[in-house]
Coordinates of N, CA, C and O and ligand atoms in Angstrom, one line a residue:
M9 N 138.7 87.9 131.1 CA 139.0 86.6 131.7 C 138.7 86.8 133.1 O 139.2 87.7 133.8
S10 N 138.1 85.8 133.6 CA 137.7 85.8 135.0 C 138.4 84.6 135.7 O 138.7 83.5 135.2
K11 N 138.9 84.9 137.0 CA 139.7 83.9 137.7 C 139.1 83.7 139.2 O 139.2 84.6 139.7
M12 N 138.4 82.7 139.4 CA 137.9 82.7 140.7 C 138.8 82.1 141.7 O 139.9 81.4 141.3
I13 N 138.8 82.5 143.0 CA 139.7 82.3 144.0 C 139.1 81.1 144.9 O 137.9 81.1 145.4
D14 N 139.7 79.9 144.9 CA 139.3 78.9 145.6 C 139.4 79.1 147.2 O 140.2 80.0 147.6
R15 N 139.1 78.1 148.0 CA 139.1 78.3 149.4 C 140.6 78.3 149.8 O 141.1 79.2 150.7
R16 N 141.4 77.5 149.3 CA 142.8 77.5 149.5 C 143.6 78.9 149.1 O 144.4 79.4 149.9
G17 N 143.2 79.3 147.9 CA 143.6 80.6 147.4 C 143.4 81.6 148.4 O 144.1 82.6 148.8
F18 N 142.1 81.7 148.7 CA 141.6 82.8 149.6 C 142.2 82.6 150.9 O 142.6 83.7 151.6
G19 N 142.5 81.4 151.4 CA 143.3 81.2 152.8 C 144.6 81.8 152.6 O 145.1 82.4 153.6
R20 N 145.3 81.6 151.6 CA 146.6 82.0 151.4 C 146.7 83.6 151.3 O 147.6 84.3 151.9
I21 N 145.7 84.1 150.7 CA 145.4 85.6 150.6 C 145.4 86.2 152.1 O 146.0 87.1 152.4
C22 N 144.5 85.5 152.8 CA 144.3 85.9 154.2 C 145.4 85.9 155.0 O 145.7 86.8 155.9
A23 N 146.2 84.8 154.9 CA 147.4 84.5 155.7 C 148.4 85.6 155.3 O 148.9 86.2 156.3
G24 N 148.4 86.0 154.1 CA 149.4 87.1 153.5 C 148.9 88.3 154.1 O 149.7 89.2 154.6
A25 N 147.7 88.5 154.1 CA 147.1 89.8 154.5 C 147.4 90.0 156.0 O 147.8 91.1 156.5
A26 N 147.2 88.9 156.9 CA 147.3 89.0 158.3 C 148.9 89.3 158.5 O 149.2 90.1 159.4
A27 N 149.8 88.7 157.8 CA 151.2 88.9 158.0 C 151.5 90.4 157.6 O 152.3 90.9 158.3
A28 N 151.1 90.6 156.5 CA 151.3 92.0 156.0 C 150.8 93.1 157.1 O 151.5 94.2 157.3
A29 N 149.6 92.9 157.7 CA 149.1 93.8 158.7 C 149.9 93.9 159.8 O 150.0 94.8 160.4
V30 N 150.4 92.8 160.3 CA 151.3 92.7 161.4 C 152.7 93.6 161.0 O 153.2 94.4 161.8
L31 N 153.2 93.4 159.8 CA 154.3 94.1 159.5 C 154.1 95.5 159.2 O 154.9 96.4 159.5
L32 N 152.9 95.8 158.6 CA 152.7 97.3 158.5 C 152.6 98.0 159.8 O 152.9 99.2 160.0
G33 N 152.1 97.5 160.9 CA 151.9 98.0 162.1 C 151.1 99.3 162.2 O 150.2 99.6 161.3
R34 N 151.3 100.1 163.2 CA 150.8 101.4 163.4 C 151.3 102.5 162.3 O 152.4 102.4 161.9
G35 N 150.3 103.4 162.2 CA 150.9 104.7 161.4 C 150.8 104.5 160.0 O 151.4 105.2 159.2
T36 N 150.1 103.4 159.5 CA 150.2 103.1 158.0 C 149.3 104.4 157.5 O 149.6 104.6 156.1
A37 N 148.4 104.8 158.1 CA 147.4 106.0 157.3 C 148.4 107.0 157.0 O 148.2 107.8 156.0
S38 N 149.5 107.2 158.0 CA 150.2 108.4 157.8 C 151.1 108.4 156.5 O 151.5 109.4 156.0
V39 N 151.5 107.1 156.2 CA 152.4 107.0 155.1 C 151.6 106.6 153.8 O 152.2 106.6 152.8
A40 N 150.2 106.6 153.9 CA 149.5 106.3 152.8 C 149.6 107.4 151.6 O 149.5 106.9 150.5
A41 N 149.7 108.6 151.9 CA 149.9 109.7 151.0 C 151.0 109.4 150.1 O 151.2 110.0 149.1
D42 N 152.0 108.8 150.7 CA 153.3 108.3 149.9 C 153.2 107.2 148.9 O 154.1 107.1 148.1
L43 N 152.1 106.5 149.0 CA 151.9 105.1 148.3 C 151.3 105.5 146.9 O 150.4 106.3 146.8
P44 N 151.8 104.8 145.9 CA 151.1 105.0 144.6 C 149.7 104.2 144.8 O 149.5 103.3 145.5
H45 N 148.8 104.7 144.0 CA 147.5 104.1 143.9 C 147.6 102.8 143.3 O 148.4 102.5 142.2
V46 N 146.7 101.9 143.5 CA 146.7 100.6 143.0 C 146.4 100.8 141.4 O 145.3 101.5 141.1
D47 N 147.1 100.3 140.6 CA 146.8 100.1 139.2 C 145.6 99.1 139.0 O 145.9 97.9 139.2
E48 N 144.5 99.7 138.6 CA 143.4 98.7 138.3 C 143.6 97.7 137.2 O 142.8 96.7 137.2
N49 N 144.6 97.9 136.3 CA 144.9 97.0 135.3 C 146.0 96.0 135.7 O 146.4 95.4 134.8
S50 N 146.5 96.1 137.0 CA 147.4 95.1 137.2 C 146.9 93.8 137.4 O 145.5 93.7 137.6
A51 N 147.7 92.6 137.4 CA 147.2 91.3 137.5 C 146.5 91.1 138.8 O 145.4 90.4 138.9
Q52 N 147.1 91.6 139.8 CA 146.4 91.3 141.2 C 145.1 92.2 141.4 O 144.0 91.6 141.8
A53 N 145.1 93.3 140.8 CA 143.8 94.1 140.9 C 142.7 93.4 140.1 O 141.5 93.2 140.4
K54 N 143.0 92.8 138.9 CA 142.1 92.3 138.0 C 141.6 91.1 138.6 O 140.5 90.5 138.5
S55 N 142.6 90.1 139.3 CA 142.3 88.9 139.8 C 141.3 89.1 140.8 O 140.5 88.2 141.4
L56 N 141.4 90.2 141.6 CA 140.4 90.5 142.7 C 139.3 91.4 142.4 O 138.4 91.7 143.3
G57 N 139.2 91.8 141.2 CA 138.1 92.7 140.7 C 138.1 94.0 141.4 O 137.1 94.6 141.6
Y58 N 139.3 94.5 141.8 CA 139.6 95.8 142.4 C 139.1 96.9 141.5 O 139.4 97.1 140.2
T59 N 138.4 97.9 142.0 CA 138.0 99.0 141.2 C 138.1 100.2 142.4 O 137.9 100.1 143.5
S60 N 138.6 101.4 142.0 CA 138.8 102.5 142.9 C 137.4 103.2 143.0 O 137.3 104.2 143.8
D61 N 136.3 102.8 142.3 CA 135.0 103.4 142.4 C 133.9 102.2 142.6 O 133.6 101.6 141.5
A62 N 133.5 102.0 143.7 CA 132.6 100.8 143.9 C 131.4 100.8 143.2 O 130.7 99.7 143.0
S63 N 130.9 102.1 142.8 CA 129.9 102.3 142.0 C 129.9 101.6 140.6 O 128.8 101.3 139.8
K64 N 131.1 101.2 140.2 CA 131.5 100.7 138.9 C 131.7 99.2 139.0 O 132.0 98.6 137.9
V65 N 131.4 98.5 140.1 CA 131.6 97.1 140.3 C 130.5 96.5 139.2 O 129.5 96.8 139.2
D66 N 131.1 95.4 138.5 CA 130.3 94.4 137.7 C 129.5 93.6 138.6 O 130.0 92.6 138.9
K67 N 128.3 94.0 138.8 CA 127.5 93.2 139.8 C 127.1 91.9 139.1 O 126.7 90.9 140.1
A68 N 127.1 91.7 137.9 CA 126.7 90.5 137.3 C 128.1 89.5 137.5 O 127.8 88.4 137.7
K69 N 129.2 89.9 137.5 CA 130.3 89.3 137.5 C 130.7 88.9 139.2 O 131.1 87.9 139.5
Y70 N 130.3 89.9 139.9 CA 130.7 89.7 141.3 C 129.3 89.8 142.2 O 128.9 90.8 142.7
A71 N 128.8 88.6 142.2 CA 127.3 88.6 142.9 C 127.5 88.8 144.4 O 126.7 89.1 145.0
N72 N 128.8 88.7 144.9 CA 128.9 88.9 146.3 C 128.9 90.5 146.7 O 129.0 90.8 147.9
F73 N 128.9 91.2 145.7 CA 128.9 92.7 146.0 C 127.6 93.2 146.7 O 126.5 92.8 146.1
V74 N 127.6 93.9 147.8 CA 126.5 94.4 148.4 C 126.4 95.9 148.3 O 127.7 96.5 148.5
A75 N 125.5 96.5 147.7 CA 125.4 97.9 147.4 C 125.9 98.6 148.7 O 125.4 98.3 149.8
G76 N 126.6 99.7 148.5 CA 127.1 100.4 149.6 C 128.5 99.9 150.2 O 129.0 100.8 151.0
S77 N 128.7 98.9 149.8 CA 130.0 98.4 150.5 C 131.3 99.1 149.6 O 131.2 99.1 148.6
Q78 N 132.3 99.5 150.4 CA 133.5 100.0 149.8 C 134.7 99.8 150.8 O 134.4 99.4 152.0
C79 N 135.8 100.0 150.3 CA 137.1 99.8 151.0 C 137.0 100.5 152.5 O 137.4 99.9 153.5
S80 N 136.4 101.6 152.6 CA 136.4 102.2 153.9 C 135.6 101.4 154.9 O 135.9 101.7 156.1
G81 N 134.6 100.5 154.5 CA 133.9 99.7 155.3 C 134.6 98.3 155.5 O 133.8 97.4 156.0
C82 N 135.7 98.2 155.0 CA 136.2 96.8 154.9 C 137.4 96.7 156.2 O 138.1 97.6 156.5
Q83 N 137.3 95.4 156.6 CA 138.2 95.1 157.9 C 139.7 95.4 157.3 O 140.6 95.7 158.4
L84 N 140.0 95.2 156.0 CA 141.5 95.3 155.7 C 141.9 96.8 155.3 O 143.1 96.9 155.1
F85 N 141.1 97.6 155.2 CA 141.4 99.0 155.0 C 142.1 99.6 156.1 O 141.6 99.6 157.1
Q86 N 143.4 100.2 155.9 CA 144.1 100.7 156.9 C 144.3 102.2 156.7 O 145.3 102.7 157.1
G87 N 143.4 102.9 156.0 CA 143.5 104.3 155.8 C 142.8 105.2 156.7 O 142.7 106.4 156.5
G88 N 142.1 104.6 157.7 CA 141.2 105.3 158.6 C 140.2 106.2 157.9 O 139.5 105.6 157.1
A89 N 140.2 107.5 158.0 CA 139.2 108.3 157.4 C 139.9 109.0 156.2 O 139.1 109.7 155.5
A90 N 141.0 108.5 155.7 CA 141.7 109.0 154.6 C 141.0 108.6 153.4 O 140.3 107.5 153.3
E91 N 141.1 109.4 152.2 CA 140.6 109.0 150.9 C 141.2 107.8 150.3 O 140.5 107.0 149.6
W92 N 142.4 107.5 150.5 CA 143.4 106.5 150.1 C 144.1 105.8 151.3 O 144.5 106.7 152.2
G93 N 144.2 104.6 151.3 CA 145.0 103.9 152.3 C 145.5 102.5 152.0 O 145.1 102.0 150.9
P94 N 146.4 102.1 152.9 CA 147.0 100.8 152.7 C 145.8 99.6 152.7 O 145.1 99.8 153.6
C95 N 146.1 98.5 151.9 CA 145.4 97.3 152.1 C 146.4 96.2 152.0 O 147.2 96.2 151.0
P96 N 146.4 95.4 152.8 CA 147.5 94.3 152.8 C 147.5 93.4 151.6 O 148.4 92.7 151.2
L97 N 146.4 93.4 150.9 CA 146.3 92.7 149.7 C 147.0 93.4 148.6 O 147.3 92.7 147.5
F98 N 147.3 94.6 148.8 CA 148.0 95.4 147.6 C 149.2 96.1 148.4 O 149.2 97.4 148.5
A99 N 150.1 95.2 148.8 CA 151.3 95.8 149.6 C 152.0 96.8 148.7 O 152.3 96.6 147.5
G100 N 152.3 97.9 149.4 CA 153.1 98.9 148.7 C 152.3 99.9 147.9 O 152.8 100.8 147.1
S101 N 150.9 99.8 147.9 CA 150.1 100.6 147.2 C 148.9 101.0 148.1 O 148.8 100.5 149.1
A102 N 148.3 102.2 147.7 CA 147.1 102.5 148.3 C 145.8 102.2 147.5 O 145.7 102.4 146.3
V103 N 144.7 101.7 148.3 CA 143.5 101.7 147.6 C 142.5 102.9 148.0 O 142.7 103.5 149.0
S104 N 141.6 103.1 147.2 CA 140.6 104.2 147.3 C 139.7 103.8 148.4 O 139.1 102.6 148.6
A105 N 139.3 104.8 149.4 CA 138.3 104.6 150.3 C 137.0 104.0 149.8 O 136.2 103.5 150.2
K106 N 136.7 104.7 148.6 CA 135.5 104.5 147.8 C 135.7 103.2 146.8 O 134.8 103.0 145.9
G107 N 136.7 102.5 147.0 CA 137.0 101.3 146.1 C 136.3 100.2 146.7 O 135.5 100.0 147.5
W108 N 136.6 99.1 146.0 CA 136.2 97.7 146.3 C 136.8 96.6 145.6 O 137.3 96.9 144.5
C109 N 136.8 95.4 146.2 CA 137.4 94.2 145.6 C 136.6 93.0 146.1 O 135.8 93.1 147.0
S110 N 136.6 92.0 145.3 CA 136.0 90.7 145.7 C 136.3 90.0 147.1 O 135.7 89.2 147.5
A111 N 137.6 90.5 147.7 CA 137.7 90.0 149.0 C 137.2 90.9 150.2 O 137.5 90.8 151.4
F112 N 136.3 91.8 149.9 CA 135.8 92.7 150.9 C 135.3 91.9 152.1 O 134.5 90.8 151.9
A113 N 135.7 92.4 153.3 CA 135.2 91.7 154.4 C 134.6 92.8 155.3 O 135.4 93.7 155.8
K114 N 133.4 93.0 155.5 CA 132.7 94.2 156.2 C 133.3 94.2 157.7 O 133.3 93.1 158.4
K115 N 133.5 95.4 158.0 CA 134.0 95.6 159.5 C 132.9 95.3 160.4 O 131.7 95.6 160.1
P116 N 133.2 94.7 161.6 CA 132.2 94.4 162.5 C 131.4 95.6 163.0 O 132.2 96.7 163.1
A117 N 130.2 95.5 163.4 CA 129.4 96.9 163.6 C 129.9 97.2 165.2 O 130.5 96.5 165.9
Ligands
LIG205 FE1 141.4 95.8 150.4 FE2 138.9 95.4 151.4 FE3 139.2 97.2 149.6 FE4 139.6 94.8 148.9 S1 137.7 95.8 149.6 S2 140.8 96.4 148.3 S3 140.4 93.9 150.7 S4 140.1 97.2 151.5

């Protein structure tokens, strides 16, 4: 079952992410170790195509996937250099630095 996110939906996700980022504030990487890892089978993870291993992304399903992209290189990843870290799209859970989802937004160079 595939569910595409339209522009409004993406906008709502971004707005929520921005609000969550503000709420999370500093020091989020330090609490990441206490967070449960995102359940790849959760509705949110499935709707965003999240996987904890970017090498397993279904490239046919997610044409926007760029080889080599992963959470650690995403603007929304808040884990610093940690293996797992918070992402505002998955409040209360940690995503893998080696993971990926369809909302990936490359960090500026
Ligand atoms: Fe979050 Fe970005 Fe990873 Fe998606 S790719 S789960 S938005 S850090």
